[in-house]
DNA sequence: ACCGTCATGTAATCGGTTACATGATTCT
DNA sequence: AGAATCATGTAACCGATTACATGACGGT
């Protein structure tokens, strides 16, 4: 039972298992996919290896299914529950990262050889964000209809804020680009 | 001259050197720090190792200073310039990641044992984002005063959009939390 | 001469990513 | 029975992060 340091991935795994009870990696994967994974992706391989790490460190118990798929089901231990509680109560780092390839490319827009490159970038980004925004809205309406008012939905509403901002931003980029082009 | 695959870090290094001319890692570090590094951090160690990788792949030339600090100055090669141009012209992946520890914790807010944990989270996040917003505004005013209208400033304006959104979001979280608490 | 900071790296580790691969289940 | 998809992993590589460490330079 070695000691490991807890990464965001660890907290996601611990948190989901604490919330939903004993889970398989596949269930974790599904839970992540349509919630936090929307803007903070955790590749499925991580959700298979991470519980193993946490089990080795005593934060989870692993139980192997006998027949069939030989699934591994993980449940949280007292030690795991405590680690989770400590994380939640601890001060949260205020940093954050927005890793957006579109934004990165825009940053180097002055190096583009054809102005059309920028146009294409803005158009594609705008469309993608608009689509995503619509998806989020739909999902939010759905949750509202179901009477859901939990923290997951609150988190989703951040997604809405973000996408609205992104749409406005890329529209603005388009606008300025056109003005500059026609001048 | 092995072949490597180009990561975002690679593009940042290539782009900055293409834009500013021959540079040392320290200069890259400085350039990143007050621009794109604000929301997409590239640790300084990367900016020392990555140019070496790129040089080995033929995208950069490395020149070692004789005396003094024995600095390594990297300049872009034709091959590097071409790789960069291809990247800029290529379609951009539309995905993005927002890795925000505060948001992650909020997502697990239902697991908090004391409601004060959430209050503290919201208060701290709000303050941090408000501060950052003010910094961005100041920087933007400064650039405007200098007559700067480049892509770096456009990118900064995305930061403004983001921080404004974040501030509104965390205010909203606070508000809902208070209403729920007093009910 | 000394001290603090600026500057420049290296080494080691480890998590994350990609790719591969196979086993169950379900549907036709 | 076969195909397609769902489900469950493993392995290898490698970039990213952390920690460590030293060297130059500027000021007192």
Short mmCIF file of C-alpha atoms (C1' of nucleotides) in Angstrom, two decimals:
data_model
loop_
_atom_site.label_atom_id
_atom_site.label_comp_id
_atom_site.label_asym_id
_atom_site.label_seq_id
_atom_site.Cartn_x
_atom_site.Cartn_y
_atom_site.Cartn_z
CA UNK A 1 0.00 0.00 0.00
CA UNK A 2 2.17 2.71 -1.34
CA UNK A 3 1.40 6.37 -1.10
CA UNK A 4 0.44 8.32 -4.17
CA UNK A 5 -0.30 11.93 -4.76
CA UNK A 6 -3.80 12.76 -5.76
CA UNK A 7 -4.33 14.32 -9.13
CA UNK A 8 -7.55 15.76 -10.52
CA UNK A 9 -8.14 12.38 -12.07
CA UNK A 10 -7.94 10.84 -8.62
CA UNK A 11 -10.52 13.24 -7.26
CA UNK A 12 -12.88 12.57 -10.10
CA UNK A 13 -12.65 8.85 -9.51
CA UNK A 14 -13.02 9.13 -5.75
CA UNK A 15 -15.82 11.64 -6.05
CA UNK A 16 -17.85 9.65 -8.52
CA UNK A 17 -17.53 6.45 -6.54
CA UNK A 18 -18.40 8.25 -3.34
CA UNK A 19 -21.46 9.69 -4.99
CA UNK A 20 -22.72 6.73 -6.95
CA UNK A 21 -21.45 3.85 -4.86
CA UNK A 22 -19.39 0.92 -6.11
CA UNK A 23 -18.61 1.36 -9.77
CA UNK A 24 -16.76 -0.16 -12.66
CA UNK A 25 -14.41 1.80 -14.83
CA UNK A 26 -16.95 1.75 -17.58
CA UNK A 27 -19.50 3.39 -15.37
CA UNK A 28 -17.00 6.05 -14.44
CA UNK A 29 -16.32 6.62 -18.08
CA UNK A 30 -20.00 7.08 -18.80
CA UNK A 31 -20.49 9.40 -15.85
CA UNK A 32 -17.58 11.56 -16.89
CA UNK A 33 -18.54 11.65 -20.54
CA UNK A 34 -21.72 13.65 -20.19
CA UNK A 35 -20.77 15.93 -17.36
CA UNK A 36 -17.38 17.18 -16.30
CA UNK A 37 -15.75 15.45 -19.23
CA UNK A 38 -17.31 18.02 -21.50
CA UNK A 39 -14.65 20.51 -20.68
CA UNK A 40 -12.17 18.50 -18.72
CA UNK A 41 -11.70 15.22 -20.58
CA UNK A 42 -10.37 12.17 -18.79
CA UNK A 43 -9.46 9.54 -21.39
CA UNK A 44 -10.99 6.17 -20.69
CA UNK A 45 -7.64 4.51 -20.18
CA UNK A 46 -7.13 6.74 -17.18
CA UNK A 47 -10.38 5.61 -15.70
CA UNK A 48 -9.09 2.06 -15.87
CA UNK A 49 -5.61 2.65 -14.51
CA UNK A 50 -6.41 5.28 -11.94
CA UNK A 51 -8.71 3.15 -9.78
CA UNK A 52 -5.97 0.54 -9.68
CA UNK A 53 -3.55 3.15 -8.42
CA UNK A 54 -6.01 4.31 -5.81
CA UNK A 55 -6.73 0.76 -4.73
CA UNK A 56 -3.02 0.13 -4.31
CA UNK A 57 -2.90 3.17 -2.08
CA UNK A 58 -5.82 1.98 0.01
CA UNK A 59 -8.37 4.53 -1.09
CA UNK A 60 -10.49 2.02 -2.94
CA UNK A 61 -11.39 -1.62 -2.62
CA UNK A 62 -11.31 -3.74 -5.71
CA UNK A 63 -13.66 -6.63 -6.25
CA UNK A 64 -13.38 -8.91 -9.23
CA UNK A 65 -16.41 -10.48 -10.81
CA UNK A 66 -16.13 -14.25 -11.04
CA UNK A 67 -17.74 -15.19 -14.31
CA UNK A 68 -18.71 -13.22 -17.40
CA UNK A 69 -16.60 -10.15 -18.02
CA UNK A 70 -14.54 -10.42 -14.88
CA UNK A 71 -15.33 -6.82 -14.21
CA UNK A 72 -13.56 -4.96 -11.49
CA UNK A 73 -15.84 -3.05 -9.23
CA UNK A 74 -14.33 -0.43 -6.99
CA UNK A 75 -15.77 0.86 -3.77
CA UNK A 76 -14.46 3.62 -1.59
CA UNK A 77 -12.75 2.93 1.71
CA UNK A 78 -12.80 5.06 4.83
CA UNK A 79 -9.37 6.22 3.90
CA UNK A 80 -10.65 7.23 0.49
CA UNK A 81 -13.62 9.02 1.94
CA UNK A 82 -11.36 10.92 4.22
CA UNK A 83 -8.99 11.92 1.44
CA UNK A 84 -11.95 13.17 -0.53
CA UNK A 85 -13.32 15.16 2.37
CA UNK A 86 -9.95 16.75 2.91
CA UNK A 87 -9.74 17.75 -0.69
CA UNK A 88 -13.15 19.33 -0.61
CA UNK A 89 -12.47 21.24 2.56
CA UNK A 90 -9.00 22.37 1.48
CA UNK A 91 -8.43 25.71 -0.20
CA UNK A 92 -8.65 25.43 -3.95
CA UNK A 93 -5.88 26.63 -6.23
CA UNK A 94 -7.15 29.61 -8.14
CA UNK A 95 -5.32 28.89 -11.33
CA UNK A 96 -6.98 27.40 -14.35
CA UNK A 97 -6.12 26.50 -17.89
CA UNK A 98 -7.98 27.04 -21.10
CA UNK A 99 -6.38 24.91 -23.74
CA UNK A 100 -8.00 25.88 -26.95
CA UNK A 101 -6.19 25.10 -30.21
CA UNK A 102 -8.27 27.69 -32.02
CA UNK A 103 -7.22 30.40 -29.67
CA UNK A 104 -3.62 29.35 -29.93
CA UNK A 105 -3.74 29.60 -33.66
CA UNK A 106 -5.42 32.94 -33.51
CA UNK A 107 -2.60 34.14 -31.32
CA UNK A 108 -0.29 33.49 -34.22
CA UNK A 109 -2.65 34.98 -36.74
CA UNK A 110 -0.06 37.51 -37.86
CA UNK A 111 1.95 34.64 -39.30
CA UNK A 112 -0.82 33.52 -41.61
CA UNK A 113 0.06 33.87 -45.24
CA UNK A 114 -3.46 33.97 -46.62
CA UNK A 115 -6.12 36.10 -44.91
CA UNK A 116 -8.53 33.33 -45.77
CA UNK A 117 -6.79 31.15 -43.21
CA UNK A 118 -8.05 33.41 -40.48
CA UNK A 119 -11.50 33.63 -41.93
CA UNK A 120 -11.70 29.88 -42.08
CA UNK A 121 -10.49 29.60 -38.52
CA UNK A 122 -13.05 32.03 -37.20
CA UNK A 123 -15.87 30.49 -39.16
CA UNK A 124 -15.06 26.98 -38.02
CA UNK A 125 -14.62 27.95 -34.40
CA UNK A 126 -17.79 29.96 -34.42
CA UNK A 127 -19.78 27.14 -35.82
CA UNK A 128 -18.37 24.60 -33.41
CA UNK A 129 -19.06 26.78 -30.41
CA UNK A 130 -22.53 27.64 -31.60
CA UNK A 131 -23.31 23.97 -31.97
CA UNK A 132 -21.95 23.17 -28.57
CA UNK A 133 -23.89 26.02 -27.06
CA UNK A 134 -27.07 24.68 -28.51
CA UNK A 135 -26.34 21.24 -27.14
CA UNK A 136 -25.73 22.64 -23.71
CA UNK A 137 -28.95 24.62 -23.85
CA UNK A 138 -30.91 21.60 -24.82
CA UNK A 139 -29.35 19.54 -22.08
CA UNK A 140 -30.05 22.28 -19.59
CA UNK A 141 -33.69 22.49 -20.61
CA UNK A 142 -33.92 18.76 -20.28
CA UNK A 143 -32.51 18.81 -16.78
CA UNK A 144 -34.77 21.65 -15.82
CA UNK A 145 -37.75 19.69 -17.05
CA UNK A 146 -36.68 16.84 -14.84
CA UNK A 147 -36.49 19.15 -11.88
CA UNK A 148 -32.76 18.66 -11.49
CA UNK A 149 -31.04 21.39 -9.53
CA UNK A 150 -27.77 19.84 -8.50
CA UNK A 151 -24.18 20.83 -8.72
CA UNK A 152 -23.66 18.99 -11.94
CA UNK A 153 -26.22 21.24 -13.54
CA UNK A 154 -24.55 24.27 -12.05
CA UNK A 155 -21.33 23.12 -13.62
CA UNK A 156 -23.11 22.75 -16.91
CA UNK A 157 -24.28 26.32 -16.59
CA UNK A 158 -20.66 27.34 -16.57
CA UNK A 159 -20.40 25.60 -19.90
CA UNK A 160 -23.23 27.79 -21.11
CA UNK A 161 -21.46 30.92 -19.96
CA UNK A 162 -18.29 29.77 -21.65
CA UNK A 163 -19.88 28.92 -24.95
CA UNK A 164 -21.86 32.12 -25.05
CA UNK A 165 -18.66 34.00 -24.51
CA UNK A 166 -16.85 32.00 -27.15
CA UNK A 167 -19.58 32.63 -29.70
CA UNK A 168 -19.54 36.35 -29.05
CA UNK A 169 -15.77 36.36 -29.22
CA UNK A 170 -15.46 34.62 -32.56
CA UNK A 171 -18.22 36.74 -34.03
CA UNK A 172 -16.24 39.75 -33.00
CA UNK A 173 -13.12 38.31 -34.59
CA UNK A 174 -15.02 37.79 -37.82
CA UNK A 175 -16.37 41.30 -37.74
CA UNK A 176 -13.00 42.90 -37.20
CA UNK A 177 -11.45 40.78 -39.85
CA UNK A 178 -14.03 41.85 -42.40
CA UNK A 179 -13.67 45.49 -41.54
CA UNK A 180 -9.96 45.29 -41.83
CA UNK A 181 -10.22 43.42 -45.10
CA UNK A 182 -12.54 45.89 -46.75
CA UNK A 183 -10.68 48.96 -45.63
CA UNK B 1 17.47 14.30 -37.76
CA UNK B 2 14.66 12.25 -36.40
CA UNK B 3 11.03 13.01 -37.00
CA UNK B 4 8.85 14.21 -34.18
CA UNK B 5 5.20 15.02 -33.93
CA UNK B 6 4.34 18.60 -33.28
CA UNK B 7 2.52 19.42 -30.09
CA UNK B 8 1.02 22.74 -29.09
CA UNK B 9 4.28 23.44 -27.31
CA UNK B 10 6.08 22.96 -30.61
CA UNK B 11 3.84 25.43 -32.36
CA UNK B 12 4.31 28.00 -29.66
CA UNK B 13 8.06 27.69 -29.93
CA UNK B 14 8.08 27.76 -33.71
CA UNK B 15 5.60 30.61 -33.82
CA UNK B 16 7.41 32.81 -31.37
CA UNK B 17 10.74 32.31 -33.06
CA UNK B 18 9.23 32.94 -36.45
CA UNK B 19 7.69 36.12 -35.17
CA UNK B 20 10.51 37.52 -33.07
CA UNK B 21 13.52 36.07 -34.82
CA UNK B 22 16.31 34.07 -33.20
CA UNK B 23 15.57 33.59 -29.54
CA UNK B 24 16.83 31.97 -26.41
CA UNK B 25 14.68 29.83 -24.21
CA UNK B 26 14.55 32.57 -21.67
CA UNK B 27 13.13 34.95 -24.20
CA UNK B 28 10.52 32.41 -25.15
CA UNK B 29 9.65 32.03 -21.53
CA UNK B 30 9.19 35.76 -21.13
CA UNK B 31 7.12 36.02 -24.29
CA UNK B 32 4.85 33.22 -23.20
CA UNK B 33 4.48 34.47 -19.66
CA UNK B 34 2.57 37.62 -20.42
CA UNK B 35 0.50 36.48 -23.33
CA UNK B 36 -0.71 33.03 -24.23
CA UNK B 37 0.75 31.62 -21.02
CA UNK B 38 -1.97 33.38 -19.12
CA UNK B 39 -4.42 30.67 -19.94
CA UNK B 40 -2.28 28.04 -21.52
CA UNK B 41 0.81 27.68 -19.38
CA UNK B 42 3.98 26.21 -20.79
CA UNK B 43 6.38 25.47 -17.93
CA UNK B 44 9.82 26.92 -18.47
CA UNK B 45 11.46 23.52 -18.60
CA UNK B 46 9.45 22.79 -21.71
CA UNK B 47 10.75 25.90 -23.35
CA UNK B 48 14.27 24.60 -22.78
CA UNK B 49 13.74 21.04 -23.92
CA UNK B 50 11.32 21.64 -26.75
CA UNK B 51 13.64 23.76 -28.91
CA UNK B 52 16.23 21.01 -28.57
CA UNK B 53 13.70 18.50 -29.85
CA UNK B 54 12.79 20.77 -32.72
CA UNK B 55 16.41 21.37 -33.56
CA UNK B 56 17.04 17.64 -33.67
CA UNK B 57 14.16 17.37 -36.11
CA UNK B 58 15.57 20.09 -38.33
CA UNK B 59 12.97 22.74 -37.62
CA UNK B 60 15.35 24.97 -35.74
CA UNK B 61 19.02 25.80 -35.83
CA UNK B 62 20.90 25.95 -32.60
CA UNK B 63 23.76 28.32 -32.01
CA UNK B 64 25.78 28.25 -28.85
CA UNK B 65 27.28 31.38 -27.41
CA UNK B 66 31.00 31.08 -26.88
CA UNK B 67 31.72 32.93 -23.67
CA UNK B 68 29.53 34.17 -20.85
CA UNK B 69 26.41 32.17 -20.30
CA UNK B 70 26.87 29.86 -23.22
CA UNK B 71 23.33 30.61 -24.22
CA UNK B 72 21.68 28.64 -26.95
CA UNK B 73 19.98 30.76 -29.52
CA UNK B 74 17.53 29.10 -31.81
CA UNK B 75 16.52 30.28 -35.23
CA UNK B 76 13.92 28.84 -37.52
CA UNK B 77 14.84 26.89 -40.61
CA UNK B 78 12.99 26.69 -43.89
CA UNK B 79 11.68 23.36 -42.80
CA UNK B 80 10.42 24.90 -39.57
CA UNK B 81 8.80 27.76 -41.38
CA UNK B 82 7.05 25.33 -43.63
CA UNK B 83 5.80 23.21 -40.77
CA UNK B 84 4.45 26.32 -39.14
CA UNK B 85 2.72 27.49 -42.29
CA UNK B 86 1.13 24.09 -42.70
CA UNK B 87 -0.15 24.17 -39.18
CA UNK B 88 -1.67 27.59 -39.64
CA UNK B 89 -3.34 26.67 -42.89
CA UNK B 90 -4.60 23.31 -41.64
CA UNK B 91 -8.07 22.90 -40.20
CA UNK B 92 -8.08 23.41 -36.46
CA UNK B 93 -9.47 20.83 -34.07
CA UNK B 94 -12.58 22.28 -32.51
CA UNK B 95 -12.16 20.71 -29.12
CA UNK B 96 -10.88 22.60 -26.13
CA UNK B 97 -10.27 22.01 -22.47
CA UNK B 98 -11.06 24.12 -19.49
CA UNK B 99 -9.17 22.72 -16.56
CA UNK B 100 -10.39 24.62 -13.58
CA UNK B 101 -9.88 23.08 -10.14
CA UNK B 102 -12.58 25.30 -8.69
CA UNK B 103 -15.11 24.09 -11.16
CA UNK B 104 -14.13 20.51 -10.55
CA UNK B 105 -14.68 20.92 -6.87
CA UNK B 106 -17.97 22.62 -7.41
CA UNK B 107 -19.03 19.65 -9.47
CA UNK B 108 -18.63 17.57 -6.35
CA UNK B 109 -20.29 20.14 -4.15
CA UNK B 110 -22.94 17.65 -3.05
CA UNK B 111 -20.22 15.74 -1.23
CA UNK B 112 -19.25 18.68 0.94
CA UNK B 113 -19.88 18.10 4.60
CA UNK B 114 -20.05 21.71 5.66
CA UNK B 115 -21.99 24.25 3.60
CA UNK B 116 -19.27 26.70 4.49
CA UNK B 117 -16.91 24.74 2.24
CA UNK B 118 -18.94 25.80 -0.73
CA UNK B 119 -19.23 29.36 0.43
CA UNK B 120 -15.49 29.53 0.86
CA UNK B 121 -14.95 28.05 -2.57
CA UNK B 122 -17.24 30.51 -4.28
CA UNK B 123 -15.82 33.47 -2.42
CA UNK B 124 -12.24 32.55 -3.21
CA UNK B 125 -12.93 31.83 -6.86
CA UNK B 126 -14.89 35.00 -7.26
CA UNK B 127 -12.15 37.08 -5.78
CA UNK B 128 -9.46 35.44 -7.86
CA UNK B 129 -11.38 35.92 -11.09
CA UNK B 130 -12.29 39.50 -10.24
CA UNK B 131 -8.64 40.26 -9.63
CA UNK B 132 -7.59 38.64 -12.85
CA UNK B 133 -10.29 40.47 -14.73
CA UNK B 134 -9.02 43.75 -13.42
CA UNK B 135 -5.49 42.87 -14.46
CA UNK B 136 -6.61 42.01 -17.94
CA UNK B 137 -8.56 45.23 -18.21
CA UNK B 138 -5.59 47.24 -17.16
CA UNK B 139 -3.35 45.45 -19.60
CA UNK B 140 -5.87 45.97 -22.35
CA UNK B 141 -6.10 49.67 -21.63
CA UNK B 142 -2.35 49.85 -21.68
CA UNK B 143 -2.15 48.17 -25.06
CA UNK B 144 -4.87 50.37 -26.42
CA UNK B 145 -2.98 53.41 -25.26
CA UNK B 146 0.01 52.16 -27.16
CA UNK B 147 -2.05 51.74 -30.26
CA UNK B 148 -1.60 48.01 -30.32
CA UNK B 149 -4.18 46.14 -32.35
CA UNK B 150 -2.60 42.80 -32.99
CA UNK B 151 -3.65 39.23 -32.58
CA UNK B 152 -2.08 38.95 -29.18
CA UNK B 153 -4.41 41.65 -27.98
CA UNK B 154 -7.33 39.89 -29.56
CA UNK B 155 -6.36 36.80 -27.66
CA UNK B 156 -6.22 38.84 -24.50
CA UNK B 157 -9.73 40.00 -25.17
CA UNK B 158 -10.81 36.40 -25.00
CA UNK B 159 -9.35 36.39 -21.53
CA UNK B 160 -11.58 39.33 -20.74
CA UNK B 161 -14.62 37.50 -21.97
CA UNK B 162 -13.68 34.47 -19.97
CA UNK B 163 -13.05 36.32 -16.74
CA UNK B 164 -16.23 38.33 -17.05
CA UNK B 165 -18.12 35.11 -17.47
CA UNK B 166 -16.37 33.51 -14.55
CA UNK B 167 -17.14 36.44 -12.29
CA UNK B 168 -20.81 36.37 -13.22
CA UNK B 169 -20.89 32.63 -12.76
CA UNK B 170 -19.41 32.57 -9.29
CA UNK B 171 -21.60 35.46 -8.21
CA UNK B 172 -24.55 33.43 -9.31
CA UNK B 173 -23.29 30.43 -7.37
CA UNK B 174 -23.00 32.56 -4.27
CA UNK B 175 -26.48 33.94 -4.74
CA UNK B 176 -28.07 30.54 -5.14
CA UNK B 177 -26.19 29.19 -2.22
CA UNK B 178 -27.43 31.98 0.03
CA UNK B 179 -31.01 31.57 -1.09
CA UNK B 180 -30.87 27.87 -0.49
CA UNK B 181 -29.23 28.39 2.88
CA UNK B 182 -31.81 30.86 4.16
CA UNK B 183 -34.79 28.90 3.00
"C1'" DA C 1 33.62 40.51 -2.01
"C1'" DC C 2 29.14 39.36 -1.32
"C1'" DC C 3 24.33 38.70 -2.05
"C1'" DG C 4 20.20 38.46 -4.37
"C1'" DT C 5 18.08 37.84 -8.42
"C1'" DC C 6 18.12 36.69 -13.06
"C1'" DA C 7 19.08 33.18 -16.15
"C1'" DT C 8 19.89 28.51 -17.82
"C1'" DG C 9 19.73 24.39 -17.71
"C1'" DT C 10 19.38 18.86 -16.33
"C1'" DA C 11 17.49 14.70 -14.33
"C1'" DA C 12 14.08 11.79 -12.92
"C1'" DT C 13 9.71 10.56 -12.45
"C1'" DC C 14 5.04 9.87 -13.62
"C1'" DG C 15 0.74 10.73 -15.51
"C1'" DG C 16 -1.44 11.03 -19.82
"C1'" DT C 17 -2.06 9.70 -24.45
"C1'" DT C 18 -2.21 6.60 -28.24
"C1'" DA C 19 -2.55 2.40 -30.08
"C1'" DC C 20 -3.58 -2.14 -29.83
"C1'" DA C 21 -6.24 -6.09 -28.63
"C1'" DT C 22 -9.65 -9.17 -27.03
"C1'" DG C 23 -13.99 -10.64 -24.88
"C1'" DA C 24 -19.03 -10.18 -24.17
"C1'" DT C 25 -23.54 -9.00 -25.79
"C1'" DT C 26 -26.99 -7.88 -28.81
"C1'" DC C 27 -29.13 -7.60 -33.10
"C1'" DT C 28 -30.20 -9.31 -37.73
"C1'" DA D 1 -24.03 -17.84 -37.22
"C1'" DG D 2 -22.11 -13.59 -38.17
"C1'" DA D 3 -21.61 -8.66 -37.71
"C1'" DA D 4 -21.62 -4.78 -35.14
"C1'" DT D 5 -21.19 -2.60 -31.08
"C1'" DC D 6 -20.39 -2.42 -26.33
"C1'" DA D 7 -17.19 -3.17 -22.82
"C1'" DT D 8 -12.72 -3.91 -20.74
"C1'" DG D 9 -8.57 -3.75 -20.50
"C1'" DT D 10 -2.94 -3.57 -21.46
"C1'" DA D 11 1.37 -1.83 -23.10
"C1'" DA D 12 4.54 1.37 -24.64
"C1'" DC D 13 5.93 5.58 -25.34
"C1'" DC D 14 6.67 10.27 -24.47
"C1'" DG D 15 5.65 14.81 -23.16
"C1'" DA D 16 4.93 17.38 -19.07
"C1'" DT D 17 5.81 18.37 -14.43
"C1'" DT D 18 8.70 18.74 -10.40
"C1'" DA D 19 12.76 19.23 -8.24
"C1'" DC D 20 17.26 20.17 -8.17
"C1'" DA D 21 21.33 22.72 -9.26
"C1'" DT D 22 24.58 25.89 -10.93
"C1'" DG D 23 26.28 30.03 -13.30
"C1'" DA D 24 26.26 34.92 -14.58
"C1'" DC D 25 25.28 39.53 -13.59
"C1'" DG D 26 24.17 43.84 -11.18
"C1'" DG D 27 24.13 46.37 -7.24
"C1'" DT D 28 25.99 47.58 -2.53
#
